[in-house]
Short mmCIF file of C-alpha atoms and ligand atoms in Angstrom, two decimals:
data_model
loop_
_atom_site.label_atom_id
_atom_site.label_comp_id
_atom_site.label_asym_id
_atom_site.label_seq_id
_atom_site.Cartn_x
_atom_site.Cartn_y
_atom_site.Cartn_z
CA MET A 1 -19.49 -7.33 -5.95
CA GLU A 2 -21.93 -5.33 -8.31
CA PHE A 3 -24.77 -3.18 -7.28
CA ARG A 4 -27.90 -1.77 -8.88
CA LYS A 5 -26.97 1.82 -7.91
CA ASN A 6 -23.60 3.29 -7.28
CA LYS A 7 -22.83 6.16 -4.97
CA ALA A 8 -21.39 9.55 -6.36
CA PHE A 9 -18.25 10.96 -4.61
CA PRO A 10 -19.19 12.91 -1.49
CA THR A 11 -19.54 16.67 -2.13
CA ASP A 12 -16.69 17.41 0.10
CA PHE A 13 -14.32 15.03 -1.51
CA LEU A 14 -10.73 16.22 -1.50
CA TRP A 15 -9.36 16.17 -5.02
CA GLY A 16 -5.69 16.77 -4.87
CA ALA A 17 -2.14 16.22 -5.99
CA SER A 18 1.12 15.46 -4.09
CA THR A 19 4.87 16.25 -4.08
CA SER A 20 7.59 16.03 -1.53
CA SER A 21 10.17 18.65 -0.52
CA PHE A 22 13.40 17.02 -1.81
CA GLN A 23 11.83 16.00 -5.18
CA VAL A 24 10.57 19.56 -6.06
CA GLU A 25 12.13 22.29 -4.03
CA GLY A 26 15.83 22.29 -5.04
CA ALA A 27 17.89 25.12 -3.12
CA TRP A 28 19.45 22.27 -1.19
CA GLN A 29 21.87 24.61 0.52
CA GLU A 30 20.09 27.84 0.48
CA ASP A 31 18.82 30.16 3.21
CA GLY A 32 20.29 28.18 5.96
CA LYS A 33 19.01 24.62 5.04
CA GLY A 34 20.94 21.83 6.73
CA LEU A 35 21.91 18.54 4.92
CA SER A 36 19.67 15.54 4.87
CA VAL A 37 20.37 11.96 4.17
CA ILE A 38 19.18 12.60 0.52
CA ASP A 39 21.82 15.32 0.02
CA VAL A 40 24.68 13.06 1.07
CA MET A 41 23.39 10.04 -0.73
CA LYS A 42 25.86 8.35 -3.23
CA LYS A 43 25.13 9.93 -6.62
CA ASN A 44 24.11 7.89 -9.67
CA PRO A 45 26.15 9.35 -12.57
CA LYS A 46 23.41 8.56 -15.11
CA ILE A 47 20.72 10.71 -13.56
CA THR A 48 20.26 13.96 -11.86
CA ASP A 49 20.52 14.45 -8.12
CA PHE A 50 18.07 16.45 -5.99
CA THR A 51 20.07 19.62 -5.72
CA VAL A 52 17.97 21.62 -8.07
CA ALA A 53 14.88 19.29 -8.48
CA VAL A 54 12.31 21.42 -10.31
CA ASP A 55 13.17 24.67 -8.51
CA HIS A 56 9.83 24.88 -6.68
CA TYR A 57 11.64 26.81 -3.82
CA HIS A 58 11.97 29.79 -6.03
CA ARG A 59 8.81 29.42 -8.09
CA MET A 60 6.44 28.44 -5.38
CA LYS A 61 3.83 31.17 -6.19
CA GLU A 62 3.71 30.35 -9.82
CA ASP A 63 3.26 26.71 -8.90
CA VAL A 64 0.46 27.34 -6.47
CA ALA A 65 -1.35 29.55 -9.10
CA LEU A 66 -1.16 26.49 -11.33
CA MET A 67 -2.68 24.33 -8.65
CA ALA A 68 -5.44 26.77 -8.24
CA GLU A 69 -5.99 26.77 -12.02
CA LEU A 70 -6.12 23.00 -11.92
CA GLY A 71 -8.92 23.35 -9.31
CA LEU A 72 -7.09 21.34 -6.50
CA LYS A 73 -9.02 21.13 -3.23
CA VAL A 74 -6.03 19.77 -1.34
CA TYR A 75 -2.24 19.86 -1.96
CA ARG A 76 -0.02 17.34 -0.22
CA PHE A 77 3.50 18.51 0.25
CA SER A 78 6.24 17.70 2.73
CA ILE A 79 8.33 19.88 4.97
CA ALA A 80 12.10 19.62 4.73
CA TRP A 81 13.02 18.86 8.36
CA THR A 82 16.47 20.45 7.82
CA ARG A 83 14.92 23.78 6.52
CA ILE A 84 13.35 24.18 9.90
CA PHE A 85 16.05 22.61 12.13
CA PRO A 86 19.25 22.63 10.09
CA SER A 87 20.84 20.12 12.63
CA GLY A 88 17.65 18.18 13.18
CA ARG A 89 16.98 19.85 16.48
CA GLY A 90 18.02 22.89 18.52
CA ASP A 91 18.34 26.06 16.52
CA ILE A 92 15.50 27.13 14.30
CA ASN A 93 16.04 28.54 10.80
CA GLN A 94 13.59 31.28 10.48
CA LYS A 95 13.94 31.49 6.58
CA GLY A 96 12.83 27.91 6.31
CA VAL A 97 9.96 28.50 8.71
CA ASP A 98 8.93 31.56 6.57
CA PHE A 99 8.97 29.48 3.37
CA TYR A 100 6.36 27.06 4.54
CA ASN A 101 4.38 29.87 6.22
CA ASP A 102 4.27 31.62 2.82
CA LEU A 103 3.35 28.28 1.04
CA ILE A 104 0.51 27.63 3.34
CA ASP A 105 -0.80 31.19 3.10
CA GLU A 106 -0.67 31.02 -0.58
CA LEU A 107 -2.65 27.79 -0.67
CA CYS A 108 -5.12 29.27 1.73
CA LYS A 109 -5.55 32.28 -0.42
CA TYR A 110 -6.86 30.00 -3.20
CA GLY A 111 -8.86 27.93 -0.95
CA ILE A 112 -6.62 24.83 -1.25
CA GLU A 113 -6.34 22.64 1.79
CA PRO A 114 -2.68 22.00 2.85
CA LEU A 115 -2.02 18.32 3.70
CA VAL A 116 1.37 18.33 5.32
CA THR A 117 3.78 15.40 5.40
CA ILE A 118 6.01 15.98 8.50
CA TYR A 119 8.82 13.74 7.05
CA HIS A 120 9.29 12.26 3.55
CA PHE A 121 12.56 10.44 3.52
CA ASP A 122 14.93 13.54 4.05
CA TYR A 123 16.09 12.82 7.53
CA PRO A 124 18.71 15.18 9.01
CA GLN A 125 22.24 13.94 8.37
CA SER A 126 23.56 15.59 11.48
CA LEU A 127 21.35 13.24 13.63
CA VAL A 128 22.65 10.34 11.79
CA GLU A 129 26.23 11.56 12.62
CA GLU A 130 25.37 12.44 16.13
CA TYR A 131 23.69 9.25 17.35
CA GLY A 132 22.82 7.16 14.35
CA GLY A 133 19.47 8.58 13.60
CA TRP A 134 16.44 6.20 13.65
CA MET A 135 18.62 3.41 14.88
CA SER A 136 18.87 5.24 18.26
CA ARG A 137 16.11 5.68 20.78
CA LYS A 138 17.06 9.36 20.94
CA SER A 139 15.43 9.85 17.44
CA VAL A 140 11.93 9.53 19.17
CA GLU A 141 12.16 12.79 21.01
CA ASP A 142 13.72 14.76 18.22
CA TYR A 143 11.08 13.80 15.74
CA ARG A 144 8.27 14.55 18.24
CA ALA A 145 9.73 17.91 19.11
CA TYR A 146 10.15 18.74 15.42
CA ALA A 147 6.54 17.80 14.78
CA GLU A 148 5.34 19.75 17.75
CA PHE A 149 7.04 22.86 16.41
CA LEU A 150 5.17 22.41 13.03
CA PHE A 151 1.80 21.92 14.89
CA GLN A 152 2.46 25.13 16.89
CA THR A 153 3.61 27.09 13.88
CA TYR A 154 1.25 25.89 11.23
CA GLY A 155 -1.57 24.22 13.02
CA ASP A 156 -3.80 27.29 12.85
CA ARG A 157 -4.07 26.56 9.02
CA VAL A 158 -3.30 22.95 8.60
CA LYS A 159 -5.94 20.34 9.34
CA TYR A 160 -4.39 17.22 7.80
CA TRP A 161 -1.08 15.89 8.79
CA LEU A 162 0.90 12.75 7.69
CA THR A 163 3.48 11.59 10.13
CA ILE A 164 6.04 9.54 8.23
CA ASN A 165 5.97 8.75 4.47
CA GLU A 166 6.43 5.07 3.63
CA GLN A 167 8.16 4.03 6.69
CA ASP A 168 8.67 0.45 5.26
CA HIS A 169 10.82 1.94 2.53
CA VAL A 170 12.83 3.92 4.91
CA VAL A 171 13.48 0.71 6.92
CA ARG A 172 14.38 -1.29 3.81
CA ILE A 173 16.46 1.36 1.75
CA PRO A 174 19.85 1.75 3.62
CA SER A 175 20.63 5.27 2.29
CA ARG A 176 17.35 6.57 3.64
CA LEU A 177 18.41 5.31 7.12
CA GLY A 178 21.87 6.78 6.68
CA LEU A 179 23.49 3.26 6.25
CA THR A 180 25.61 1.90 3.55
CA GLY A 181 23.84 -1.44 3.56
CA GLU A 182 26.91 -3.40 2.91
CA ASN A 183 25.98 -6.04 5.57
CA LYS A 184 22.51 -7.17 4.74
CA TYR A 185 21.69 -8.92 7.98
CA GLU A 186 22.96 -6.09 10.04
CA GLN A 187 21.06 -3.53 7.95
CA LEU A 188 17.78 -5.60 8.34
CA LYS A 189 18.29 -5.90 12.11
CA LEU A 190 18.93 -2.15 12.43
CA GLY A 191 15.96 -1.40 10.15
CA TYR A 192 13.57 -3.35 12.39
CA GLN A 193 14.90 -1.42 15.45
CA ALA A 194 14.42 1.82 13.48
CA ASN A 195 10.99 0.76 12.55
CA HIS A 196 10.03 0.38 16.14
CA HIS A 197 11.47 3.76 17.05
CA MET A 198 9.50 5.36 14.25
CA CYS A 199 6.33 3.72 15.55
CA VAL A 200 7.00 5.02 19.09
CA ALA A 201 7.83 8.40 17.54
CA THR A 202 4.57 8.44 15.62
CA ALA A 203 2.60 7.63 18.80
CA GLU A 204 4.30 10.26 20.79
CA THR A 205 3.63 12.66 18.08
CA ILE A 206 -0.18 11.80 17.83
CA LYS A 207 -0.21 12.23 21.65
CA THR A 208 1.25 15.67 21.34
CA PHE A 209 -1.20 16.50 18.57
CA HIS A 210 -4.10 15.71 20.84
CA LYS A 211 -2.52 17.41 23.92
CA LEU A 212 -2.35 20.66 21.88
CA GLY A 213 -5.97 20.41 21.15
CA LEU A 214 -5.54 20.33 17.39
CA LYS A 215 -8.51 19.71 15.33
CA GLY A 216 -8.12 17.68 12.23
CA LYS A 217 -6.65 14.38 11.23
CA ILE A 218 -3.20 12.77 11.50
CA GLY A 219 -1.79 9.49 10.46
CA PRO A 220 1.03 7.74 8.52
CA ALA A 221 1.27 7.56 4.71
CA VAL A 222 1.91 3.96 3.89
CA SER A 223 2.88 2.11 0.80
CA PHE A 224 0.13 -0.56 0.79
CA SER A 225 -1.06 -2.74 -2.06
CA MET A 226 -2.72 -6.13 -2.21
CA ILE A 227 -0.61 -9.08 -2.94
CA HIS A 228 -2.28 -11.74 -4.95
CA PRO A 229 -1.69 -15.51 -4.80
CA ALA A 230 -0.22 -16.76 -8.13
CA SER A 231 -2.62 -19.75 -8.11
CA SER A 232 -5.28 -21.49 -6.02
CA ASN A 233 -2.54 -23.78 -4.68
CA PRO A 234 -2.74 -23.31 -0.84
CA ASP A 235 1.00 -22.81 -0.69
CA ASP A 236 0.67 -19.82 -2.97
CA VAL A 237 -2.19 -18.56 -0.83
CA LEU A 238 -0.02 -18.85 2.35
CA ALA A 239 2.85 -17.07 0.55
CA SER A 240 0.51 -14.17 -0.39
CA GLN A 241 -0.68 -13.86 3.30
CA ASP A 242 2.91 -13.98 4.59
CA ALA A 243 4.05 -11.47 1.96
CA MET A 244 1.13 -9.17 3.17
CA LEU A 245 2.27 -9.62 6.68
CA VAL A 246 5.98 -8.90 6.27
CA LYS A 247 5.62 -6.25 3.60
CA HIS A 248 2.54 -4.25 4.74
CA ASN A 249 0.34 -5.55 7.60
CA TYR A 250 3.16 -5.48 10.18
CA LEU A 251 3.37 -1.65 10.08
CA LEU A 252 -0.23 -0.59 10.46
CA ASP A 253 -0.86 -3.37 13.07
CA LEU A 254 1.75 -1.45 15.06
CA HIS A 255 0.43 1.93 14.38
CA CYS A 256 -3.27 1.18 14.66
CA ASN A 257 -3.30 -1.75 17.20
CA GLY A 258 -0.05 -1.40 19.02
CA GLU A 259 0.88 -5.02 18.39
CA TYR A 260 3.44 -7.26 16.81
CA ARG A 261 1.08 -10.07 15.55
CA ALA A 262 2.05 -13.56 16.60
CA PRO A 263 3.36 -14.75 13.13
CA LEU A 264 5.31 -11.67 12.67
CA TRP A 265 6.94 -11.68 16.13
CA GLN A 266 7.73 -15.37 15.53
CA TYR A 267 9.35 -14.40 12.21
CA LEU A 268 11.38 -11.63 13.85
CA LEU A 269 12.54 -13.93 16.56
CA ASP A 270 13.43 -16.69 14.32
CA ARG A 271 15.63 -14.41 12.17
CA ASP A 272 17.09 -12.55 15.01
CA PHE A 273 15.56 -9.31 13.90
CA ALA A 274 13.23 -8.72 16.98
CA PRO A 275 13.69 -5.07 18.08
CA LYS A 276 14.25 -3.99 21.62
CA ILE A 277 10.88 -2.78 23.23
CA GLU A 278 10.83 -0.58 26.18
CA ASP A 279 8.25 -0.75 28.98
CA GLY A 280 5.09 1.11 27.95
CA ASP A 281 5.88 1.23 24.15
CA MET A 282 3.06 -0.95 23.08
CA GLN A 283 0.60 0.72 25.39
CA LEU A 284 1.68 4.12 24.06
CA MET A 285 0.86 2.98 20.54
CA LYS A 286 -2.42 1.36 21.48
CA GLU A 287 -3.45 4.63 23.20
CA ASN A 288 -2.46 6.91 20.29
CA PRO A 289 -3.54 5.44 17.06
CA PRO A 290 -3.72 7.45 13.89
CA THR A 291 -7.11 9.13 13.08
CA MET A 292 -6.66 8.50 9.35
CA ILE A 293 -4.39 6.54 7.00
CA GLY A 294 -2.65 7.91 4.00
CA VAL A 295 -2.45 5.33 1.22
CA ASN A 296 0.31 5.33 -1.56
CA TYR A 297 -0.84 2.94 -4.17
CA TYR A 298 0.88 2.32 -7.58
CA PHE A 299 0.78 -1.40 -8.35
CA SER A 300 -0.15 -4.87 -6.94
CA GLU A 301 2.07 -7.82 -6.73
CA THR A 302 1.60 -11.56 -7.29
CA VAL A 303 3.46 -14.09 -5.48
CA LYS A 304 4.06 -17.85 -5.19
CA ALA A 305 5.47 -20.12 -2.66
CA PHE A 306 9.31 -20.07 -2.42
CA PRO A 307 10.39 -23.03 -0.24
CA VAL A 308 13.89 -23.07 1.27
CA SER A 309 16.34 -25.20 -0.60
CA GLU A 310 20.05 -25.80 -0.92
CA GLU A 311 20.31 -23.19 -3.43
CA PHE A 312 18.12 -20.78 -1.60
CA PRO A 313 18.71 -21.17 2.21
CA LEU A 314 16.69 -19.44 4.80
CA GLY A 315 17.68 -15.73 4.88
CA TYR A 316 18.17 -15.60 1.06
CA GLN A 317 16.57 -12.43 -0.22
CA LYS A 318 16.31 -11.05 -3.66
CA GLU A 319 15.77 -7.31 -3.83
CA SER A 320 15.59 -4.69 -6.42
CA LEU A 321 15.50 -2.07 -3.56
CA LEU A 322 12.47 -3.62 -2.01
CA PRO A 323 12.13 -7.38 -1.43
CA GLU A 324 11.06 -9.47 -4.51
CA ALA A 325 11.81 -12.86 -3.02
CA GLU A 326 12.62 -14.23 0.40
CA ALA A 327 13.27 -17.95 0.84
CA GLY A 328 10.74 -19.54 2.98
CA VAL A 329 8.30 -16.68 2.54
CA PHE A 330 7.43 -15.57 -1.02
CA GLN A 331 8.64 -14.87 -4.45
CA VAL A 332 7.06 -12.20 -6.69
CA ILE A 333 6.15 -13.29 -10.06
CA LYS A 334 4.81 -11.61 -13.24
CA ASN A 335 1.10 -11.42 -13.43
CA ASN A 336 -0.03 -12.26 -16.95
CA GLU A 337 -3.33 -10.66 -16.54
CA LEU A 338 -1.87 -7.21 -16.05
CA THR A 339 0.09 -4.77 -18.17
CA ALA A 340 2.90 -2.83 -16.73
CA THR A 341 4.51 0.58 -16.93
CA ASP A 342 7.78 1.33 -18.58
CA TRP A 343 9.40 0.59 -15.28
CA GLY A 344 7.62 -2.76 -14.88
CA TRP A 345 5.07 -1.68 -12.29
CA GLU A 346 1.99 -3.79 -12.92
CA ILE A 347 -1.18 -1.71 -13.50
CA ASP A 348 -3.95 -3.08 -11.36
CA PRO A 349 -6.74 -0.55 -10.78
CA LEU A 350 -9.07 -3.10 -9.23
CA GLY A 351 -6.08 -3.69 -6.76
CA LEU A 352 -6.72 -0.18 -5.41
CA ARG A 353 -10.35 -1.12 -4.53
CA LEU A 354 -9.17 -4.31 -2.92
CA THR A 355 -6.47 -2.27 -0.99
CA LEU A 356 -8.94 0.30 0.26
CA ARG A 357 -11.43 -2.42 1.36
CA GLU A 358 -8.73 -4.36 3.10
CA LEU A 359 -7.49 -1.28 5.02
CA HIS A 360 -11.03 -0.37 5.94
CA GLU A 361 -11.90 -3.85 7.29
CA ARG A 362 -8.57 -4.17 9.19
CA TYR A 363 -8.40 -0.71 10.83
CA HIS A 364 -11.76 1.11 10.49
CA LEU A 365 -10.18 4.43 9.87
CA PRO A 366 -10.80 7.06 7.24
CA LEU A 367 -8.50 6.69 4.38
CA ILE A 368 -7.01 9.29 2.01
CA ILE A 369 -5.19 8.31 -1.16
CA THR A 370 -1.87 10.22 -0.79
CA GLU A 371 -0.12 8.89 -3.91
CA ASN A 372 -1.30 7.26 -7.12
CA GLY A 373 0.14 7.85 -10.49
CA MET A 374 2.01 6.78 -13.53
CA GLY A 375 5.66 7.38 -14.14
CA ALA A 376 6.33 7.49 -17.84
CA TYR A 377 8.73 8.93 -20.41
CA ASP A 378 6.71 11.98 -21.58
CA LYS A 379 7.35 13.66 -24.92
CA LEU A 380 7.24 17.40 -25.31
CA GLU A 381 5.84 18.12 -28.72
CA ALA A 382 5.89 21.24 -30.80
CA GLY A 383 3.70 24.08 -29.46
CA ASP A 384 4.23 22.94 -25.77
CA VAL A 385 2.00 19.93 -25.97
CA VAL A 386 2.26 16.74 -23.95
CA ASN A 387 -0.22 14.03 -25.11
CA ASP A 388 -0.14 11.78 -21.99
CA ASP A 389 -3.14 9.79 -22.85
CA TYR A 390 -1.62 6.69 -20.96
CA ARG A 391 -1.55 8.72 -17.74
CA ILE A 392 -5.19 9.79 -18.29
CA SER A 393 -6.16 6.17 -18.60
CA TYR A 394 -4.30 5.03 -15.63
CA LEU A 395 -5.89 7.70 -13.46
CA ARG A 396 -9.24 7.32 -14.77
CA GLU A 397 -9.36 3.61 -14.03
CA HIS A 398 -7.92 4.22 -10.49
CA ILE A 399 -10.47 6.93 -9.85
CA LYS A 400 -13.32 4.65 -10.95
CA GLN A 401 -12.14 1.97 -8.51
CA THR A 402 -11.87 4.50 -5.69
CA LYS A 403 -15.50 5.38 -6.41
CA LEU A 404 -16.46 1.70 -6.28
CA ALA A 405 -14.71 1.43 -2.97
CA ILE A 406 -16.58 4.29 -1.51
CA ASN A 407 -19.74 2.51 -2.84
CA ASP A 408 -18.61 -0.59 -0.91
CA GLY A 409 -18.72 1.47 2.26
CA VAL A 410 -15.13 2.57 2.68
CA THR A 411 -14.56 6.19 3.93
CA VAL A 412 -12.21 7.80 1.52
CA LEU A 413 -11.55 11.41 2.31
CA GLY A 414 -9.77 12.30 -0.89
CA TYR A 415 -7.55 11.28 -3.82
CA CYS A 416 -4.08 12.86 -4.27
CA SER A 417 -2.54 12.01 -7.51
CA TRP A 418 1.34 11.65 -7.57
CA SER A 419 2.43 14.12 -8.65
CA PHE A 420 1.14 17.68 -9.18
CA MET A 421 4.14 18.49 -11.43
CA ASP A 422 7.07 16.49 -12.63
CA ILE A 423 9.27 15.61 -9.76
CA VAL A 424 12.75 14.08 -9.62
CA SER A 425 11.94 10.51 -9.24
CA GLY A 426 13.20 8.72 -6.16
CA ARG A 427 15.35 6.34 -8.17
CA ASN A 428 15.09 7.26 -11.87
CA GLY A 429 15.81 11.04 -12.13
CA ILE A 430 13.67 13.30 -14.19
CA ASP A 431 13.11 10.71 -17.02
CA LYS A 432 10.26 9.10 -14.98
CA ARG A 433 7.80 11.88 -15.10
CA TYR A 434 4.60 11.80 -13.11
CA GLY A 435 2.95 15.19 -13.09
CA PHE A 436 0.00 17.05 -14.68
CA VAL A 437 2.59 19.95 -15.23
CA TYR A 438 5.72 19.18 -17.40
CA ILE A 439 8.83 20.71 -16.25
CA ASN A 440 11.10 21.77 -19.09
CA ARG A 441 14.39 20.17 -17.90
CA GLU A 442 16.46 17.06 -18.62
CA ASN A 443 18.69 15.17 -16.29
CA PHE A 444 21.75 17.28 -16.99
CA ASP A 445 20.35 20.16 -18.94
CA LEU A 446 18.33 22.47 -16.70
CA LYS A 447 16.92 24.30 -19.84
CA ASP A 448 14.43 27.06 -18.61
CA MET A 449 12.34 24.84 -16.20
CA ARG A 450 9.25 26.24 -17.87
CA ARG A 451 5.95 24.88 -16.57
CA ILE A 452 3.75 23.29 -19.27
CA LYS A 453 0.32 21.97 -18.80
CA LYS A 454 -0.05 18.40 -20.11
CA LYS A 455 -3.29 16.93 -21.67
CA SER A 456 -3.85 15.27 -18.22
CA PHE A 457 -4.08 18.66 -16.58
CA TYR A 458 -7.05 19.64 -18.58
CA TRP A 459 -8.47 16.17 -18.11
CA TYR A 460 -8.08 16.35 -14.25
CA GLN A 461 -9.53 19.93 -14.29
CA LYS A 462 -12.79 18.45 -15.56
CA VAL A 463 -12.74 15.65 -13.16
CA ILE A 464 -12.50 18.03 -10.30
CA THR A 465 -15.22 20.42 -11.49
CA SER A 466 -17.63 17.50 -12.12
CA ASN A 467 -16.61 16.01 -8.68
CA GLY A 468 -15.49 12.75 -10.34
CA GLU A 469 -18.51 12.39 -12.68
CA THR A 470 -16.78 13.32 -15.91
CA LEU A 471 -13.91 10.88 -16.36
CA SER A 472 -13.75 10.35 -20.10
C1 BGP B 1 6.83 6.75 -3.24
C2 BGP B 1 7.49 7.89 -2.82
C3 BGP B 1 7.52 9.04 -3.62
C4 BGP B 1 7.73 8.78 -5.16
C5 BGP B 1 6.97 7.62 -5.65
C6 BGP B 1 7.29 7.07 -6.97
O1 BGP B 1 7.58 5.56 -2.90
O2 BGP B 1 6.70 8.28 -1.66
O3 BGP B 1 8.46 9.97 -3.14
O4 BGP B 1 8.91 8.91 -5.53
O5 BGP B 1 6.94 6.53 -4.83
O6 BGP B 1 8.45 6.24 -6.80
P1 BGP B 1 9.61 6.58 -7.81
O7 BGP B 1 10.04 8.00 -7.85
O8 BGP B 1 10.74 5.68 -7.48
O9 BGP B 1 9.15 6.21 -9.26
#
């Protein structure tokens, strides 16, 4: 839809950038930190692990000063659960508590709003060993108690909280659940049970948040993007709706409405994936919905129908980590209208507007973009210059669409680009760079870890000072 006049960004719009603990901190075994599932994950010999990351743990003040120079209004980061509770519960590690106290104080000193992710993939390994982690009901109380400790410790300065980052990825990626994933069916069945526990844990945590009388907003950060039908063939339209259901909607329907929608429940029963639900679970979720939704958006997908056949029987799935095809449900195909990043992620800025509108219409909650960015092979040129025009162009187009979504009537509290500085990518090491700040290291050569401002840094600085009016 086009309009005669378009609204500007609200004056209190939160311009920001994001990171997560294991992707930036390093110091994986320092100052009493316990092991997380990330620390024990099978290593890929071709890329770096997360042990050093970008050394933010030791360079925190220098990094926050750069955030201030960039002009950030909000900084999204996650707390490493095992820095606070090395064994996931019980004994507290004061040095870990102090690190985040110092980080939050430093942010407040510059007037930067902290946006805290309570848990971003780095689940305590000891809880996996003790009782199976998220697969056990016991995980609910340990997560809630950890979150309560954070509320009590940092809640005087932190107003915005994200409960679980990309729960759907945790459920689907065996190593993030602490599983080997050797038995696909078993892994998916356990994954749906883990998913249910995460939803109950989130609701319990939101209940605690309100009980403590905390002001501010809380909700999950979800990976959510529109899935387009490949054609006007009704079979493809059905495939796109089914893909939306099993990839995205199932999760927020639980968090926000406390329901397994009929077609989803039918799917779970049919595949024998239905989780065990205890009395009161659904009511608890209904009564304790999030008060905002964090949206991680990178790309859209396009799907066509994928009928069951002899070659592809029911249950067949193709994954490159996340599902790309499921017999009898959908099949992702290339969208020829879109270009893609070096990693094949299809660039679809308008898809962000559609995503924001979809979420707004479905759940009627304020949204905050918690991740959006472009992973690329950046080149450090002579004189410490990184000309990342491709990233500027990516971000510009997505910010334009965010503005249009606001004009459509969607409440968007802020925009946090992924990532503030280069991070170690979840699956692609340090080669896949995302930041406004270049980190001078390679996969196996740590160099001097110098912080270098990229061209996009200066561009985003202007975007922020002009409150999104200067995008060119
Ligand atoms: C999201 C995660 C982030 C981040 C990002 C980019 O799924 O929340 O942690 O890594 O995606 O993904 P990748 O690092 O695989 O490029």
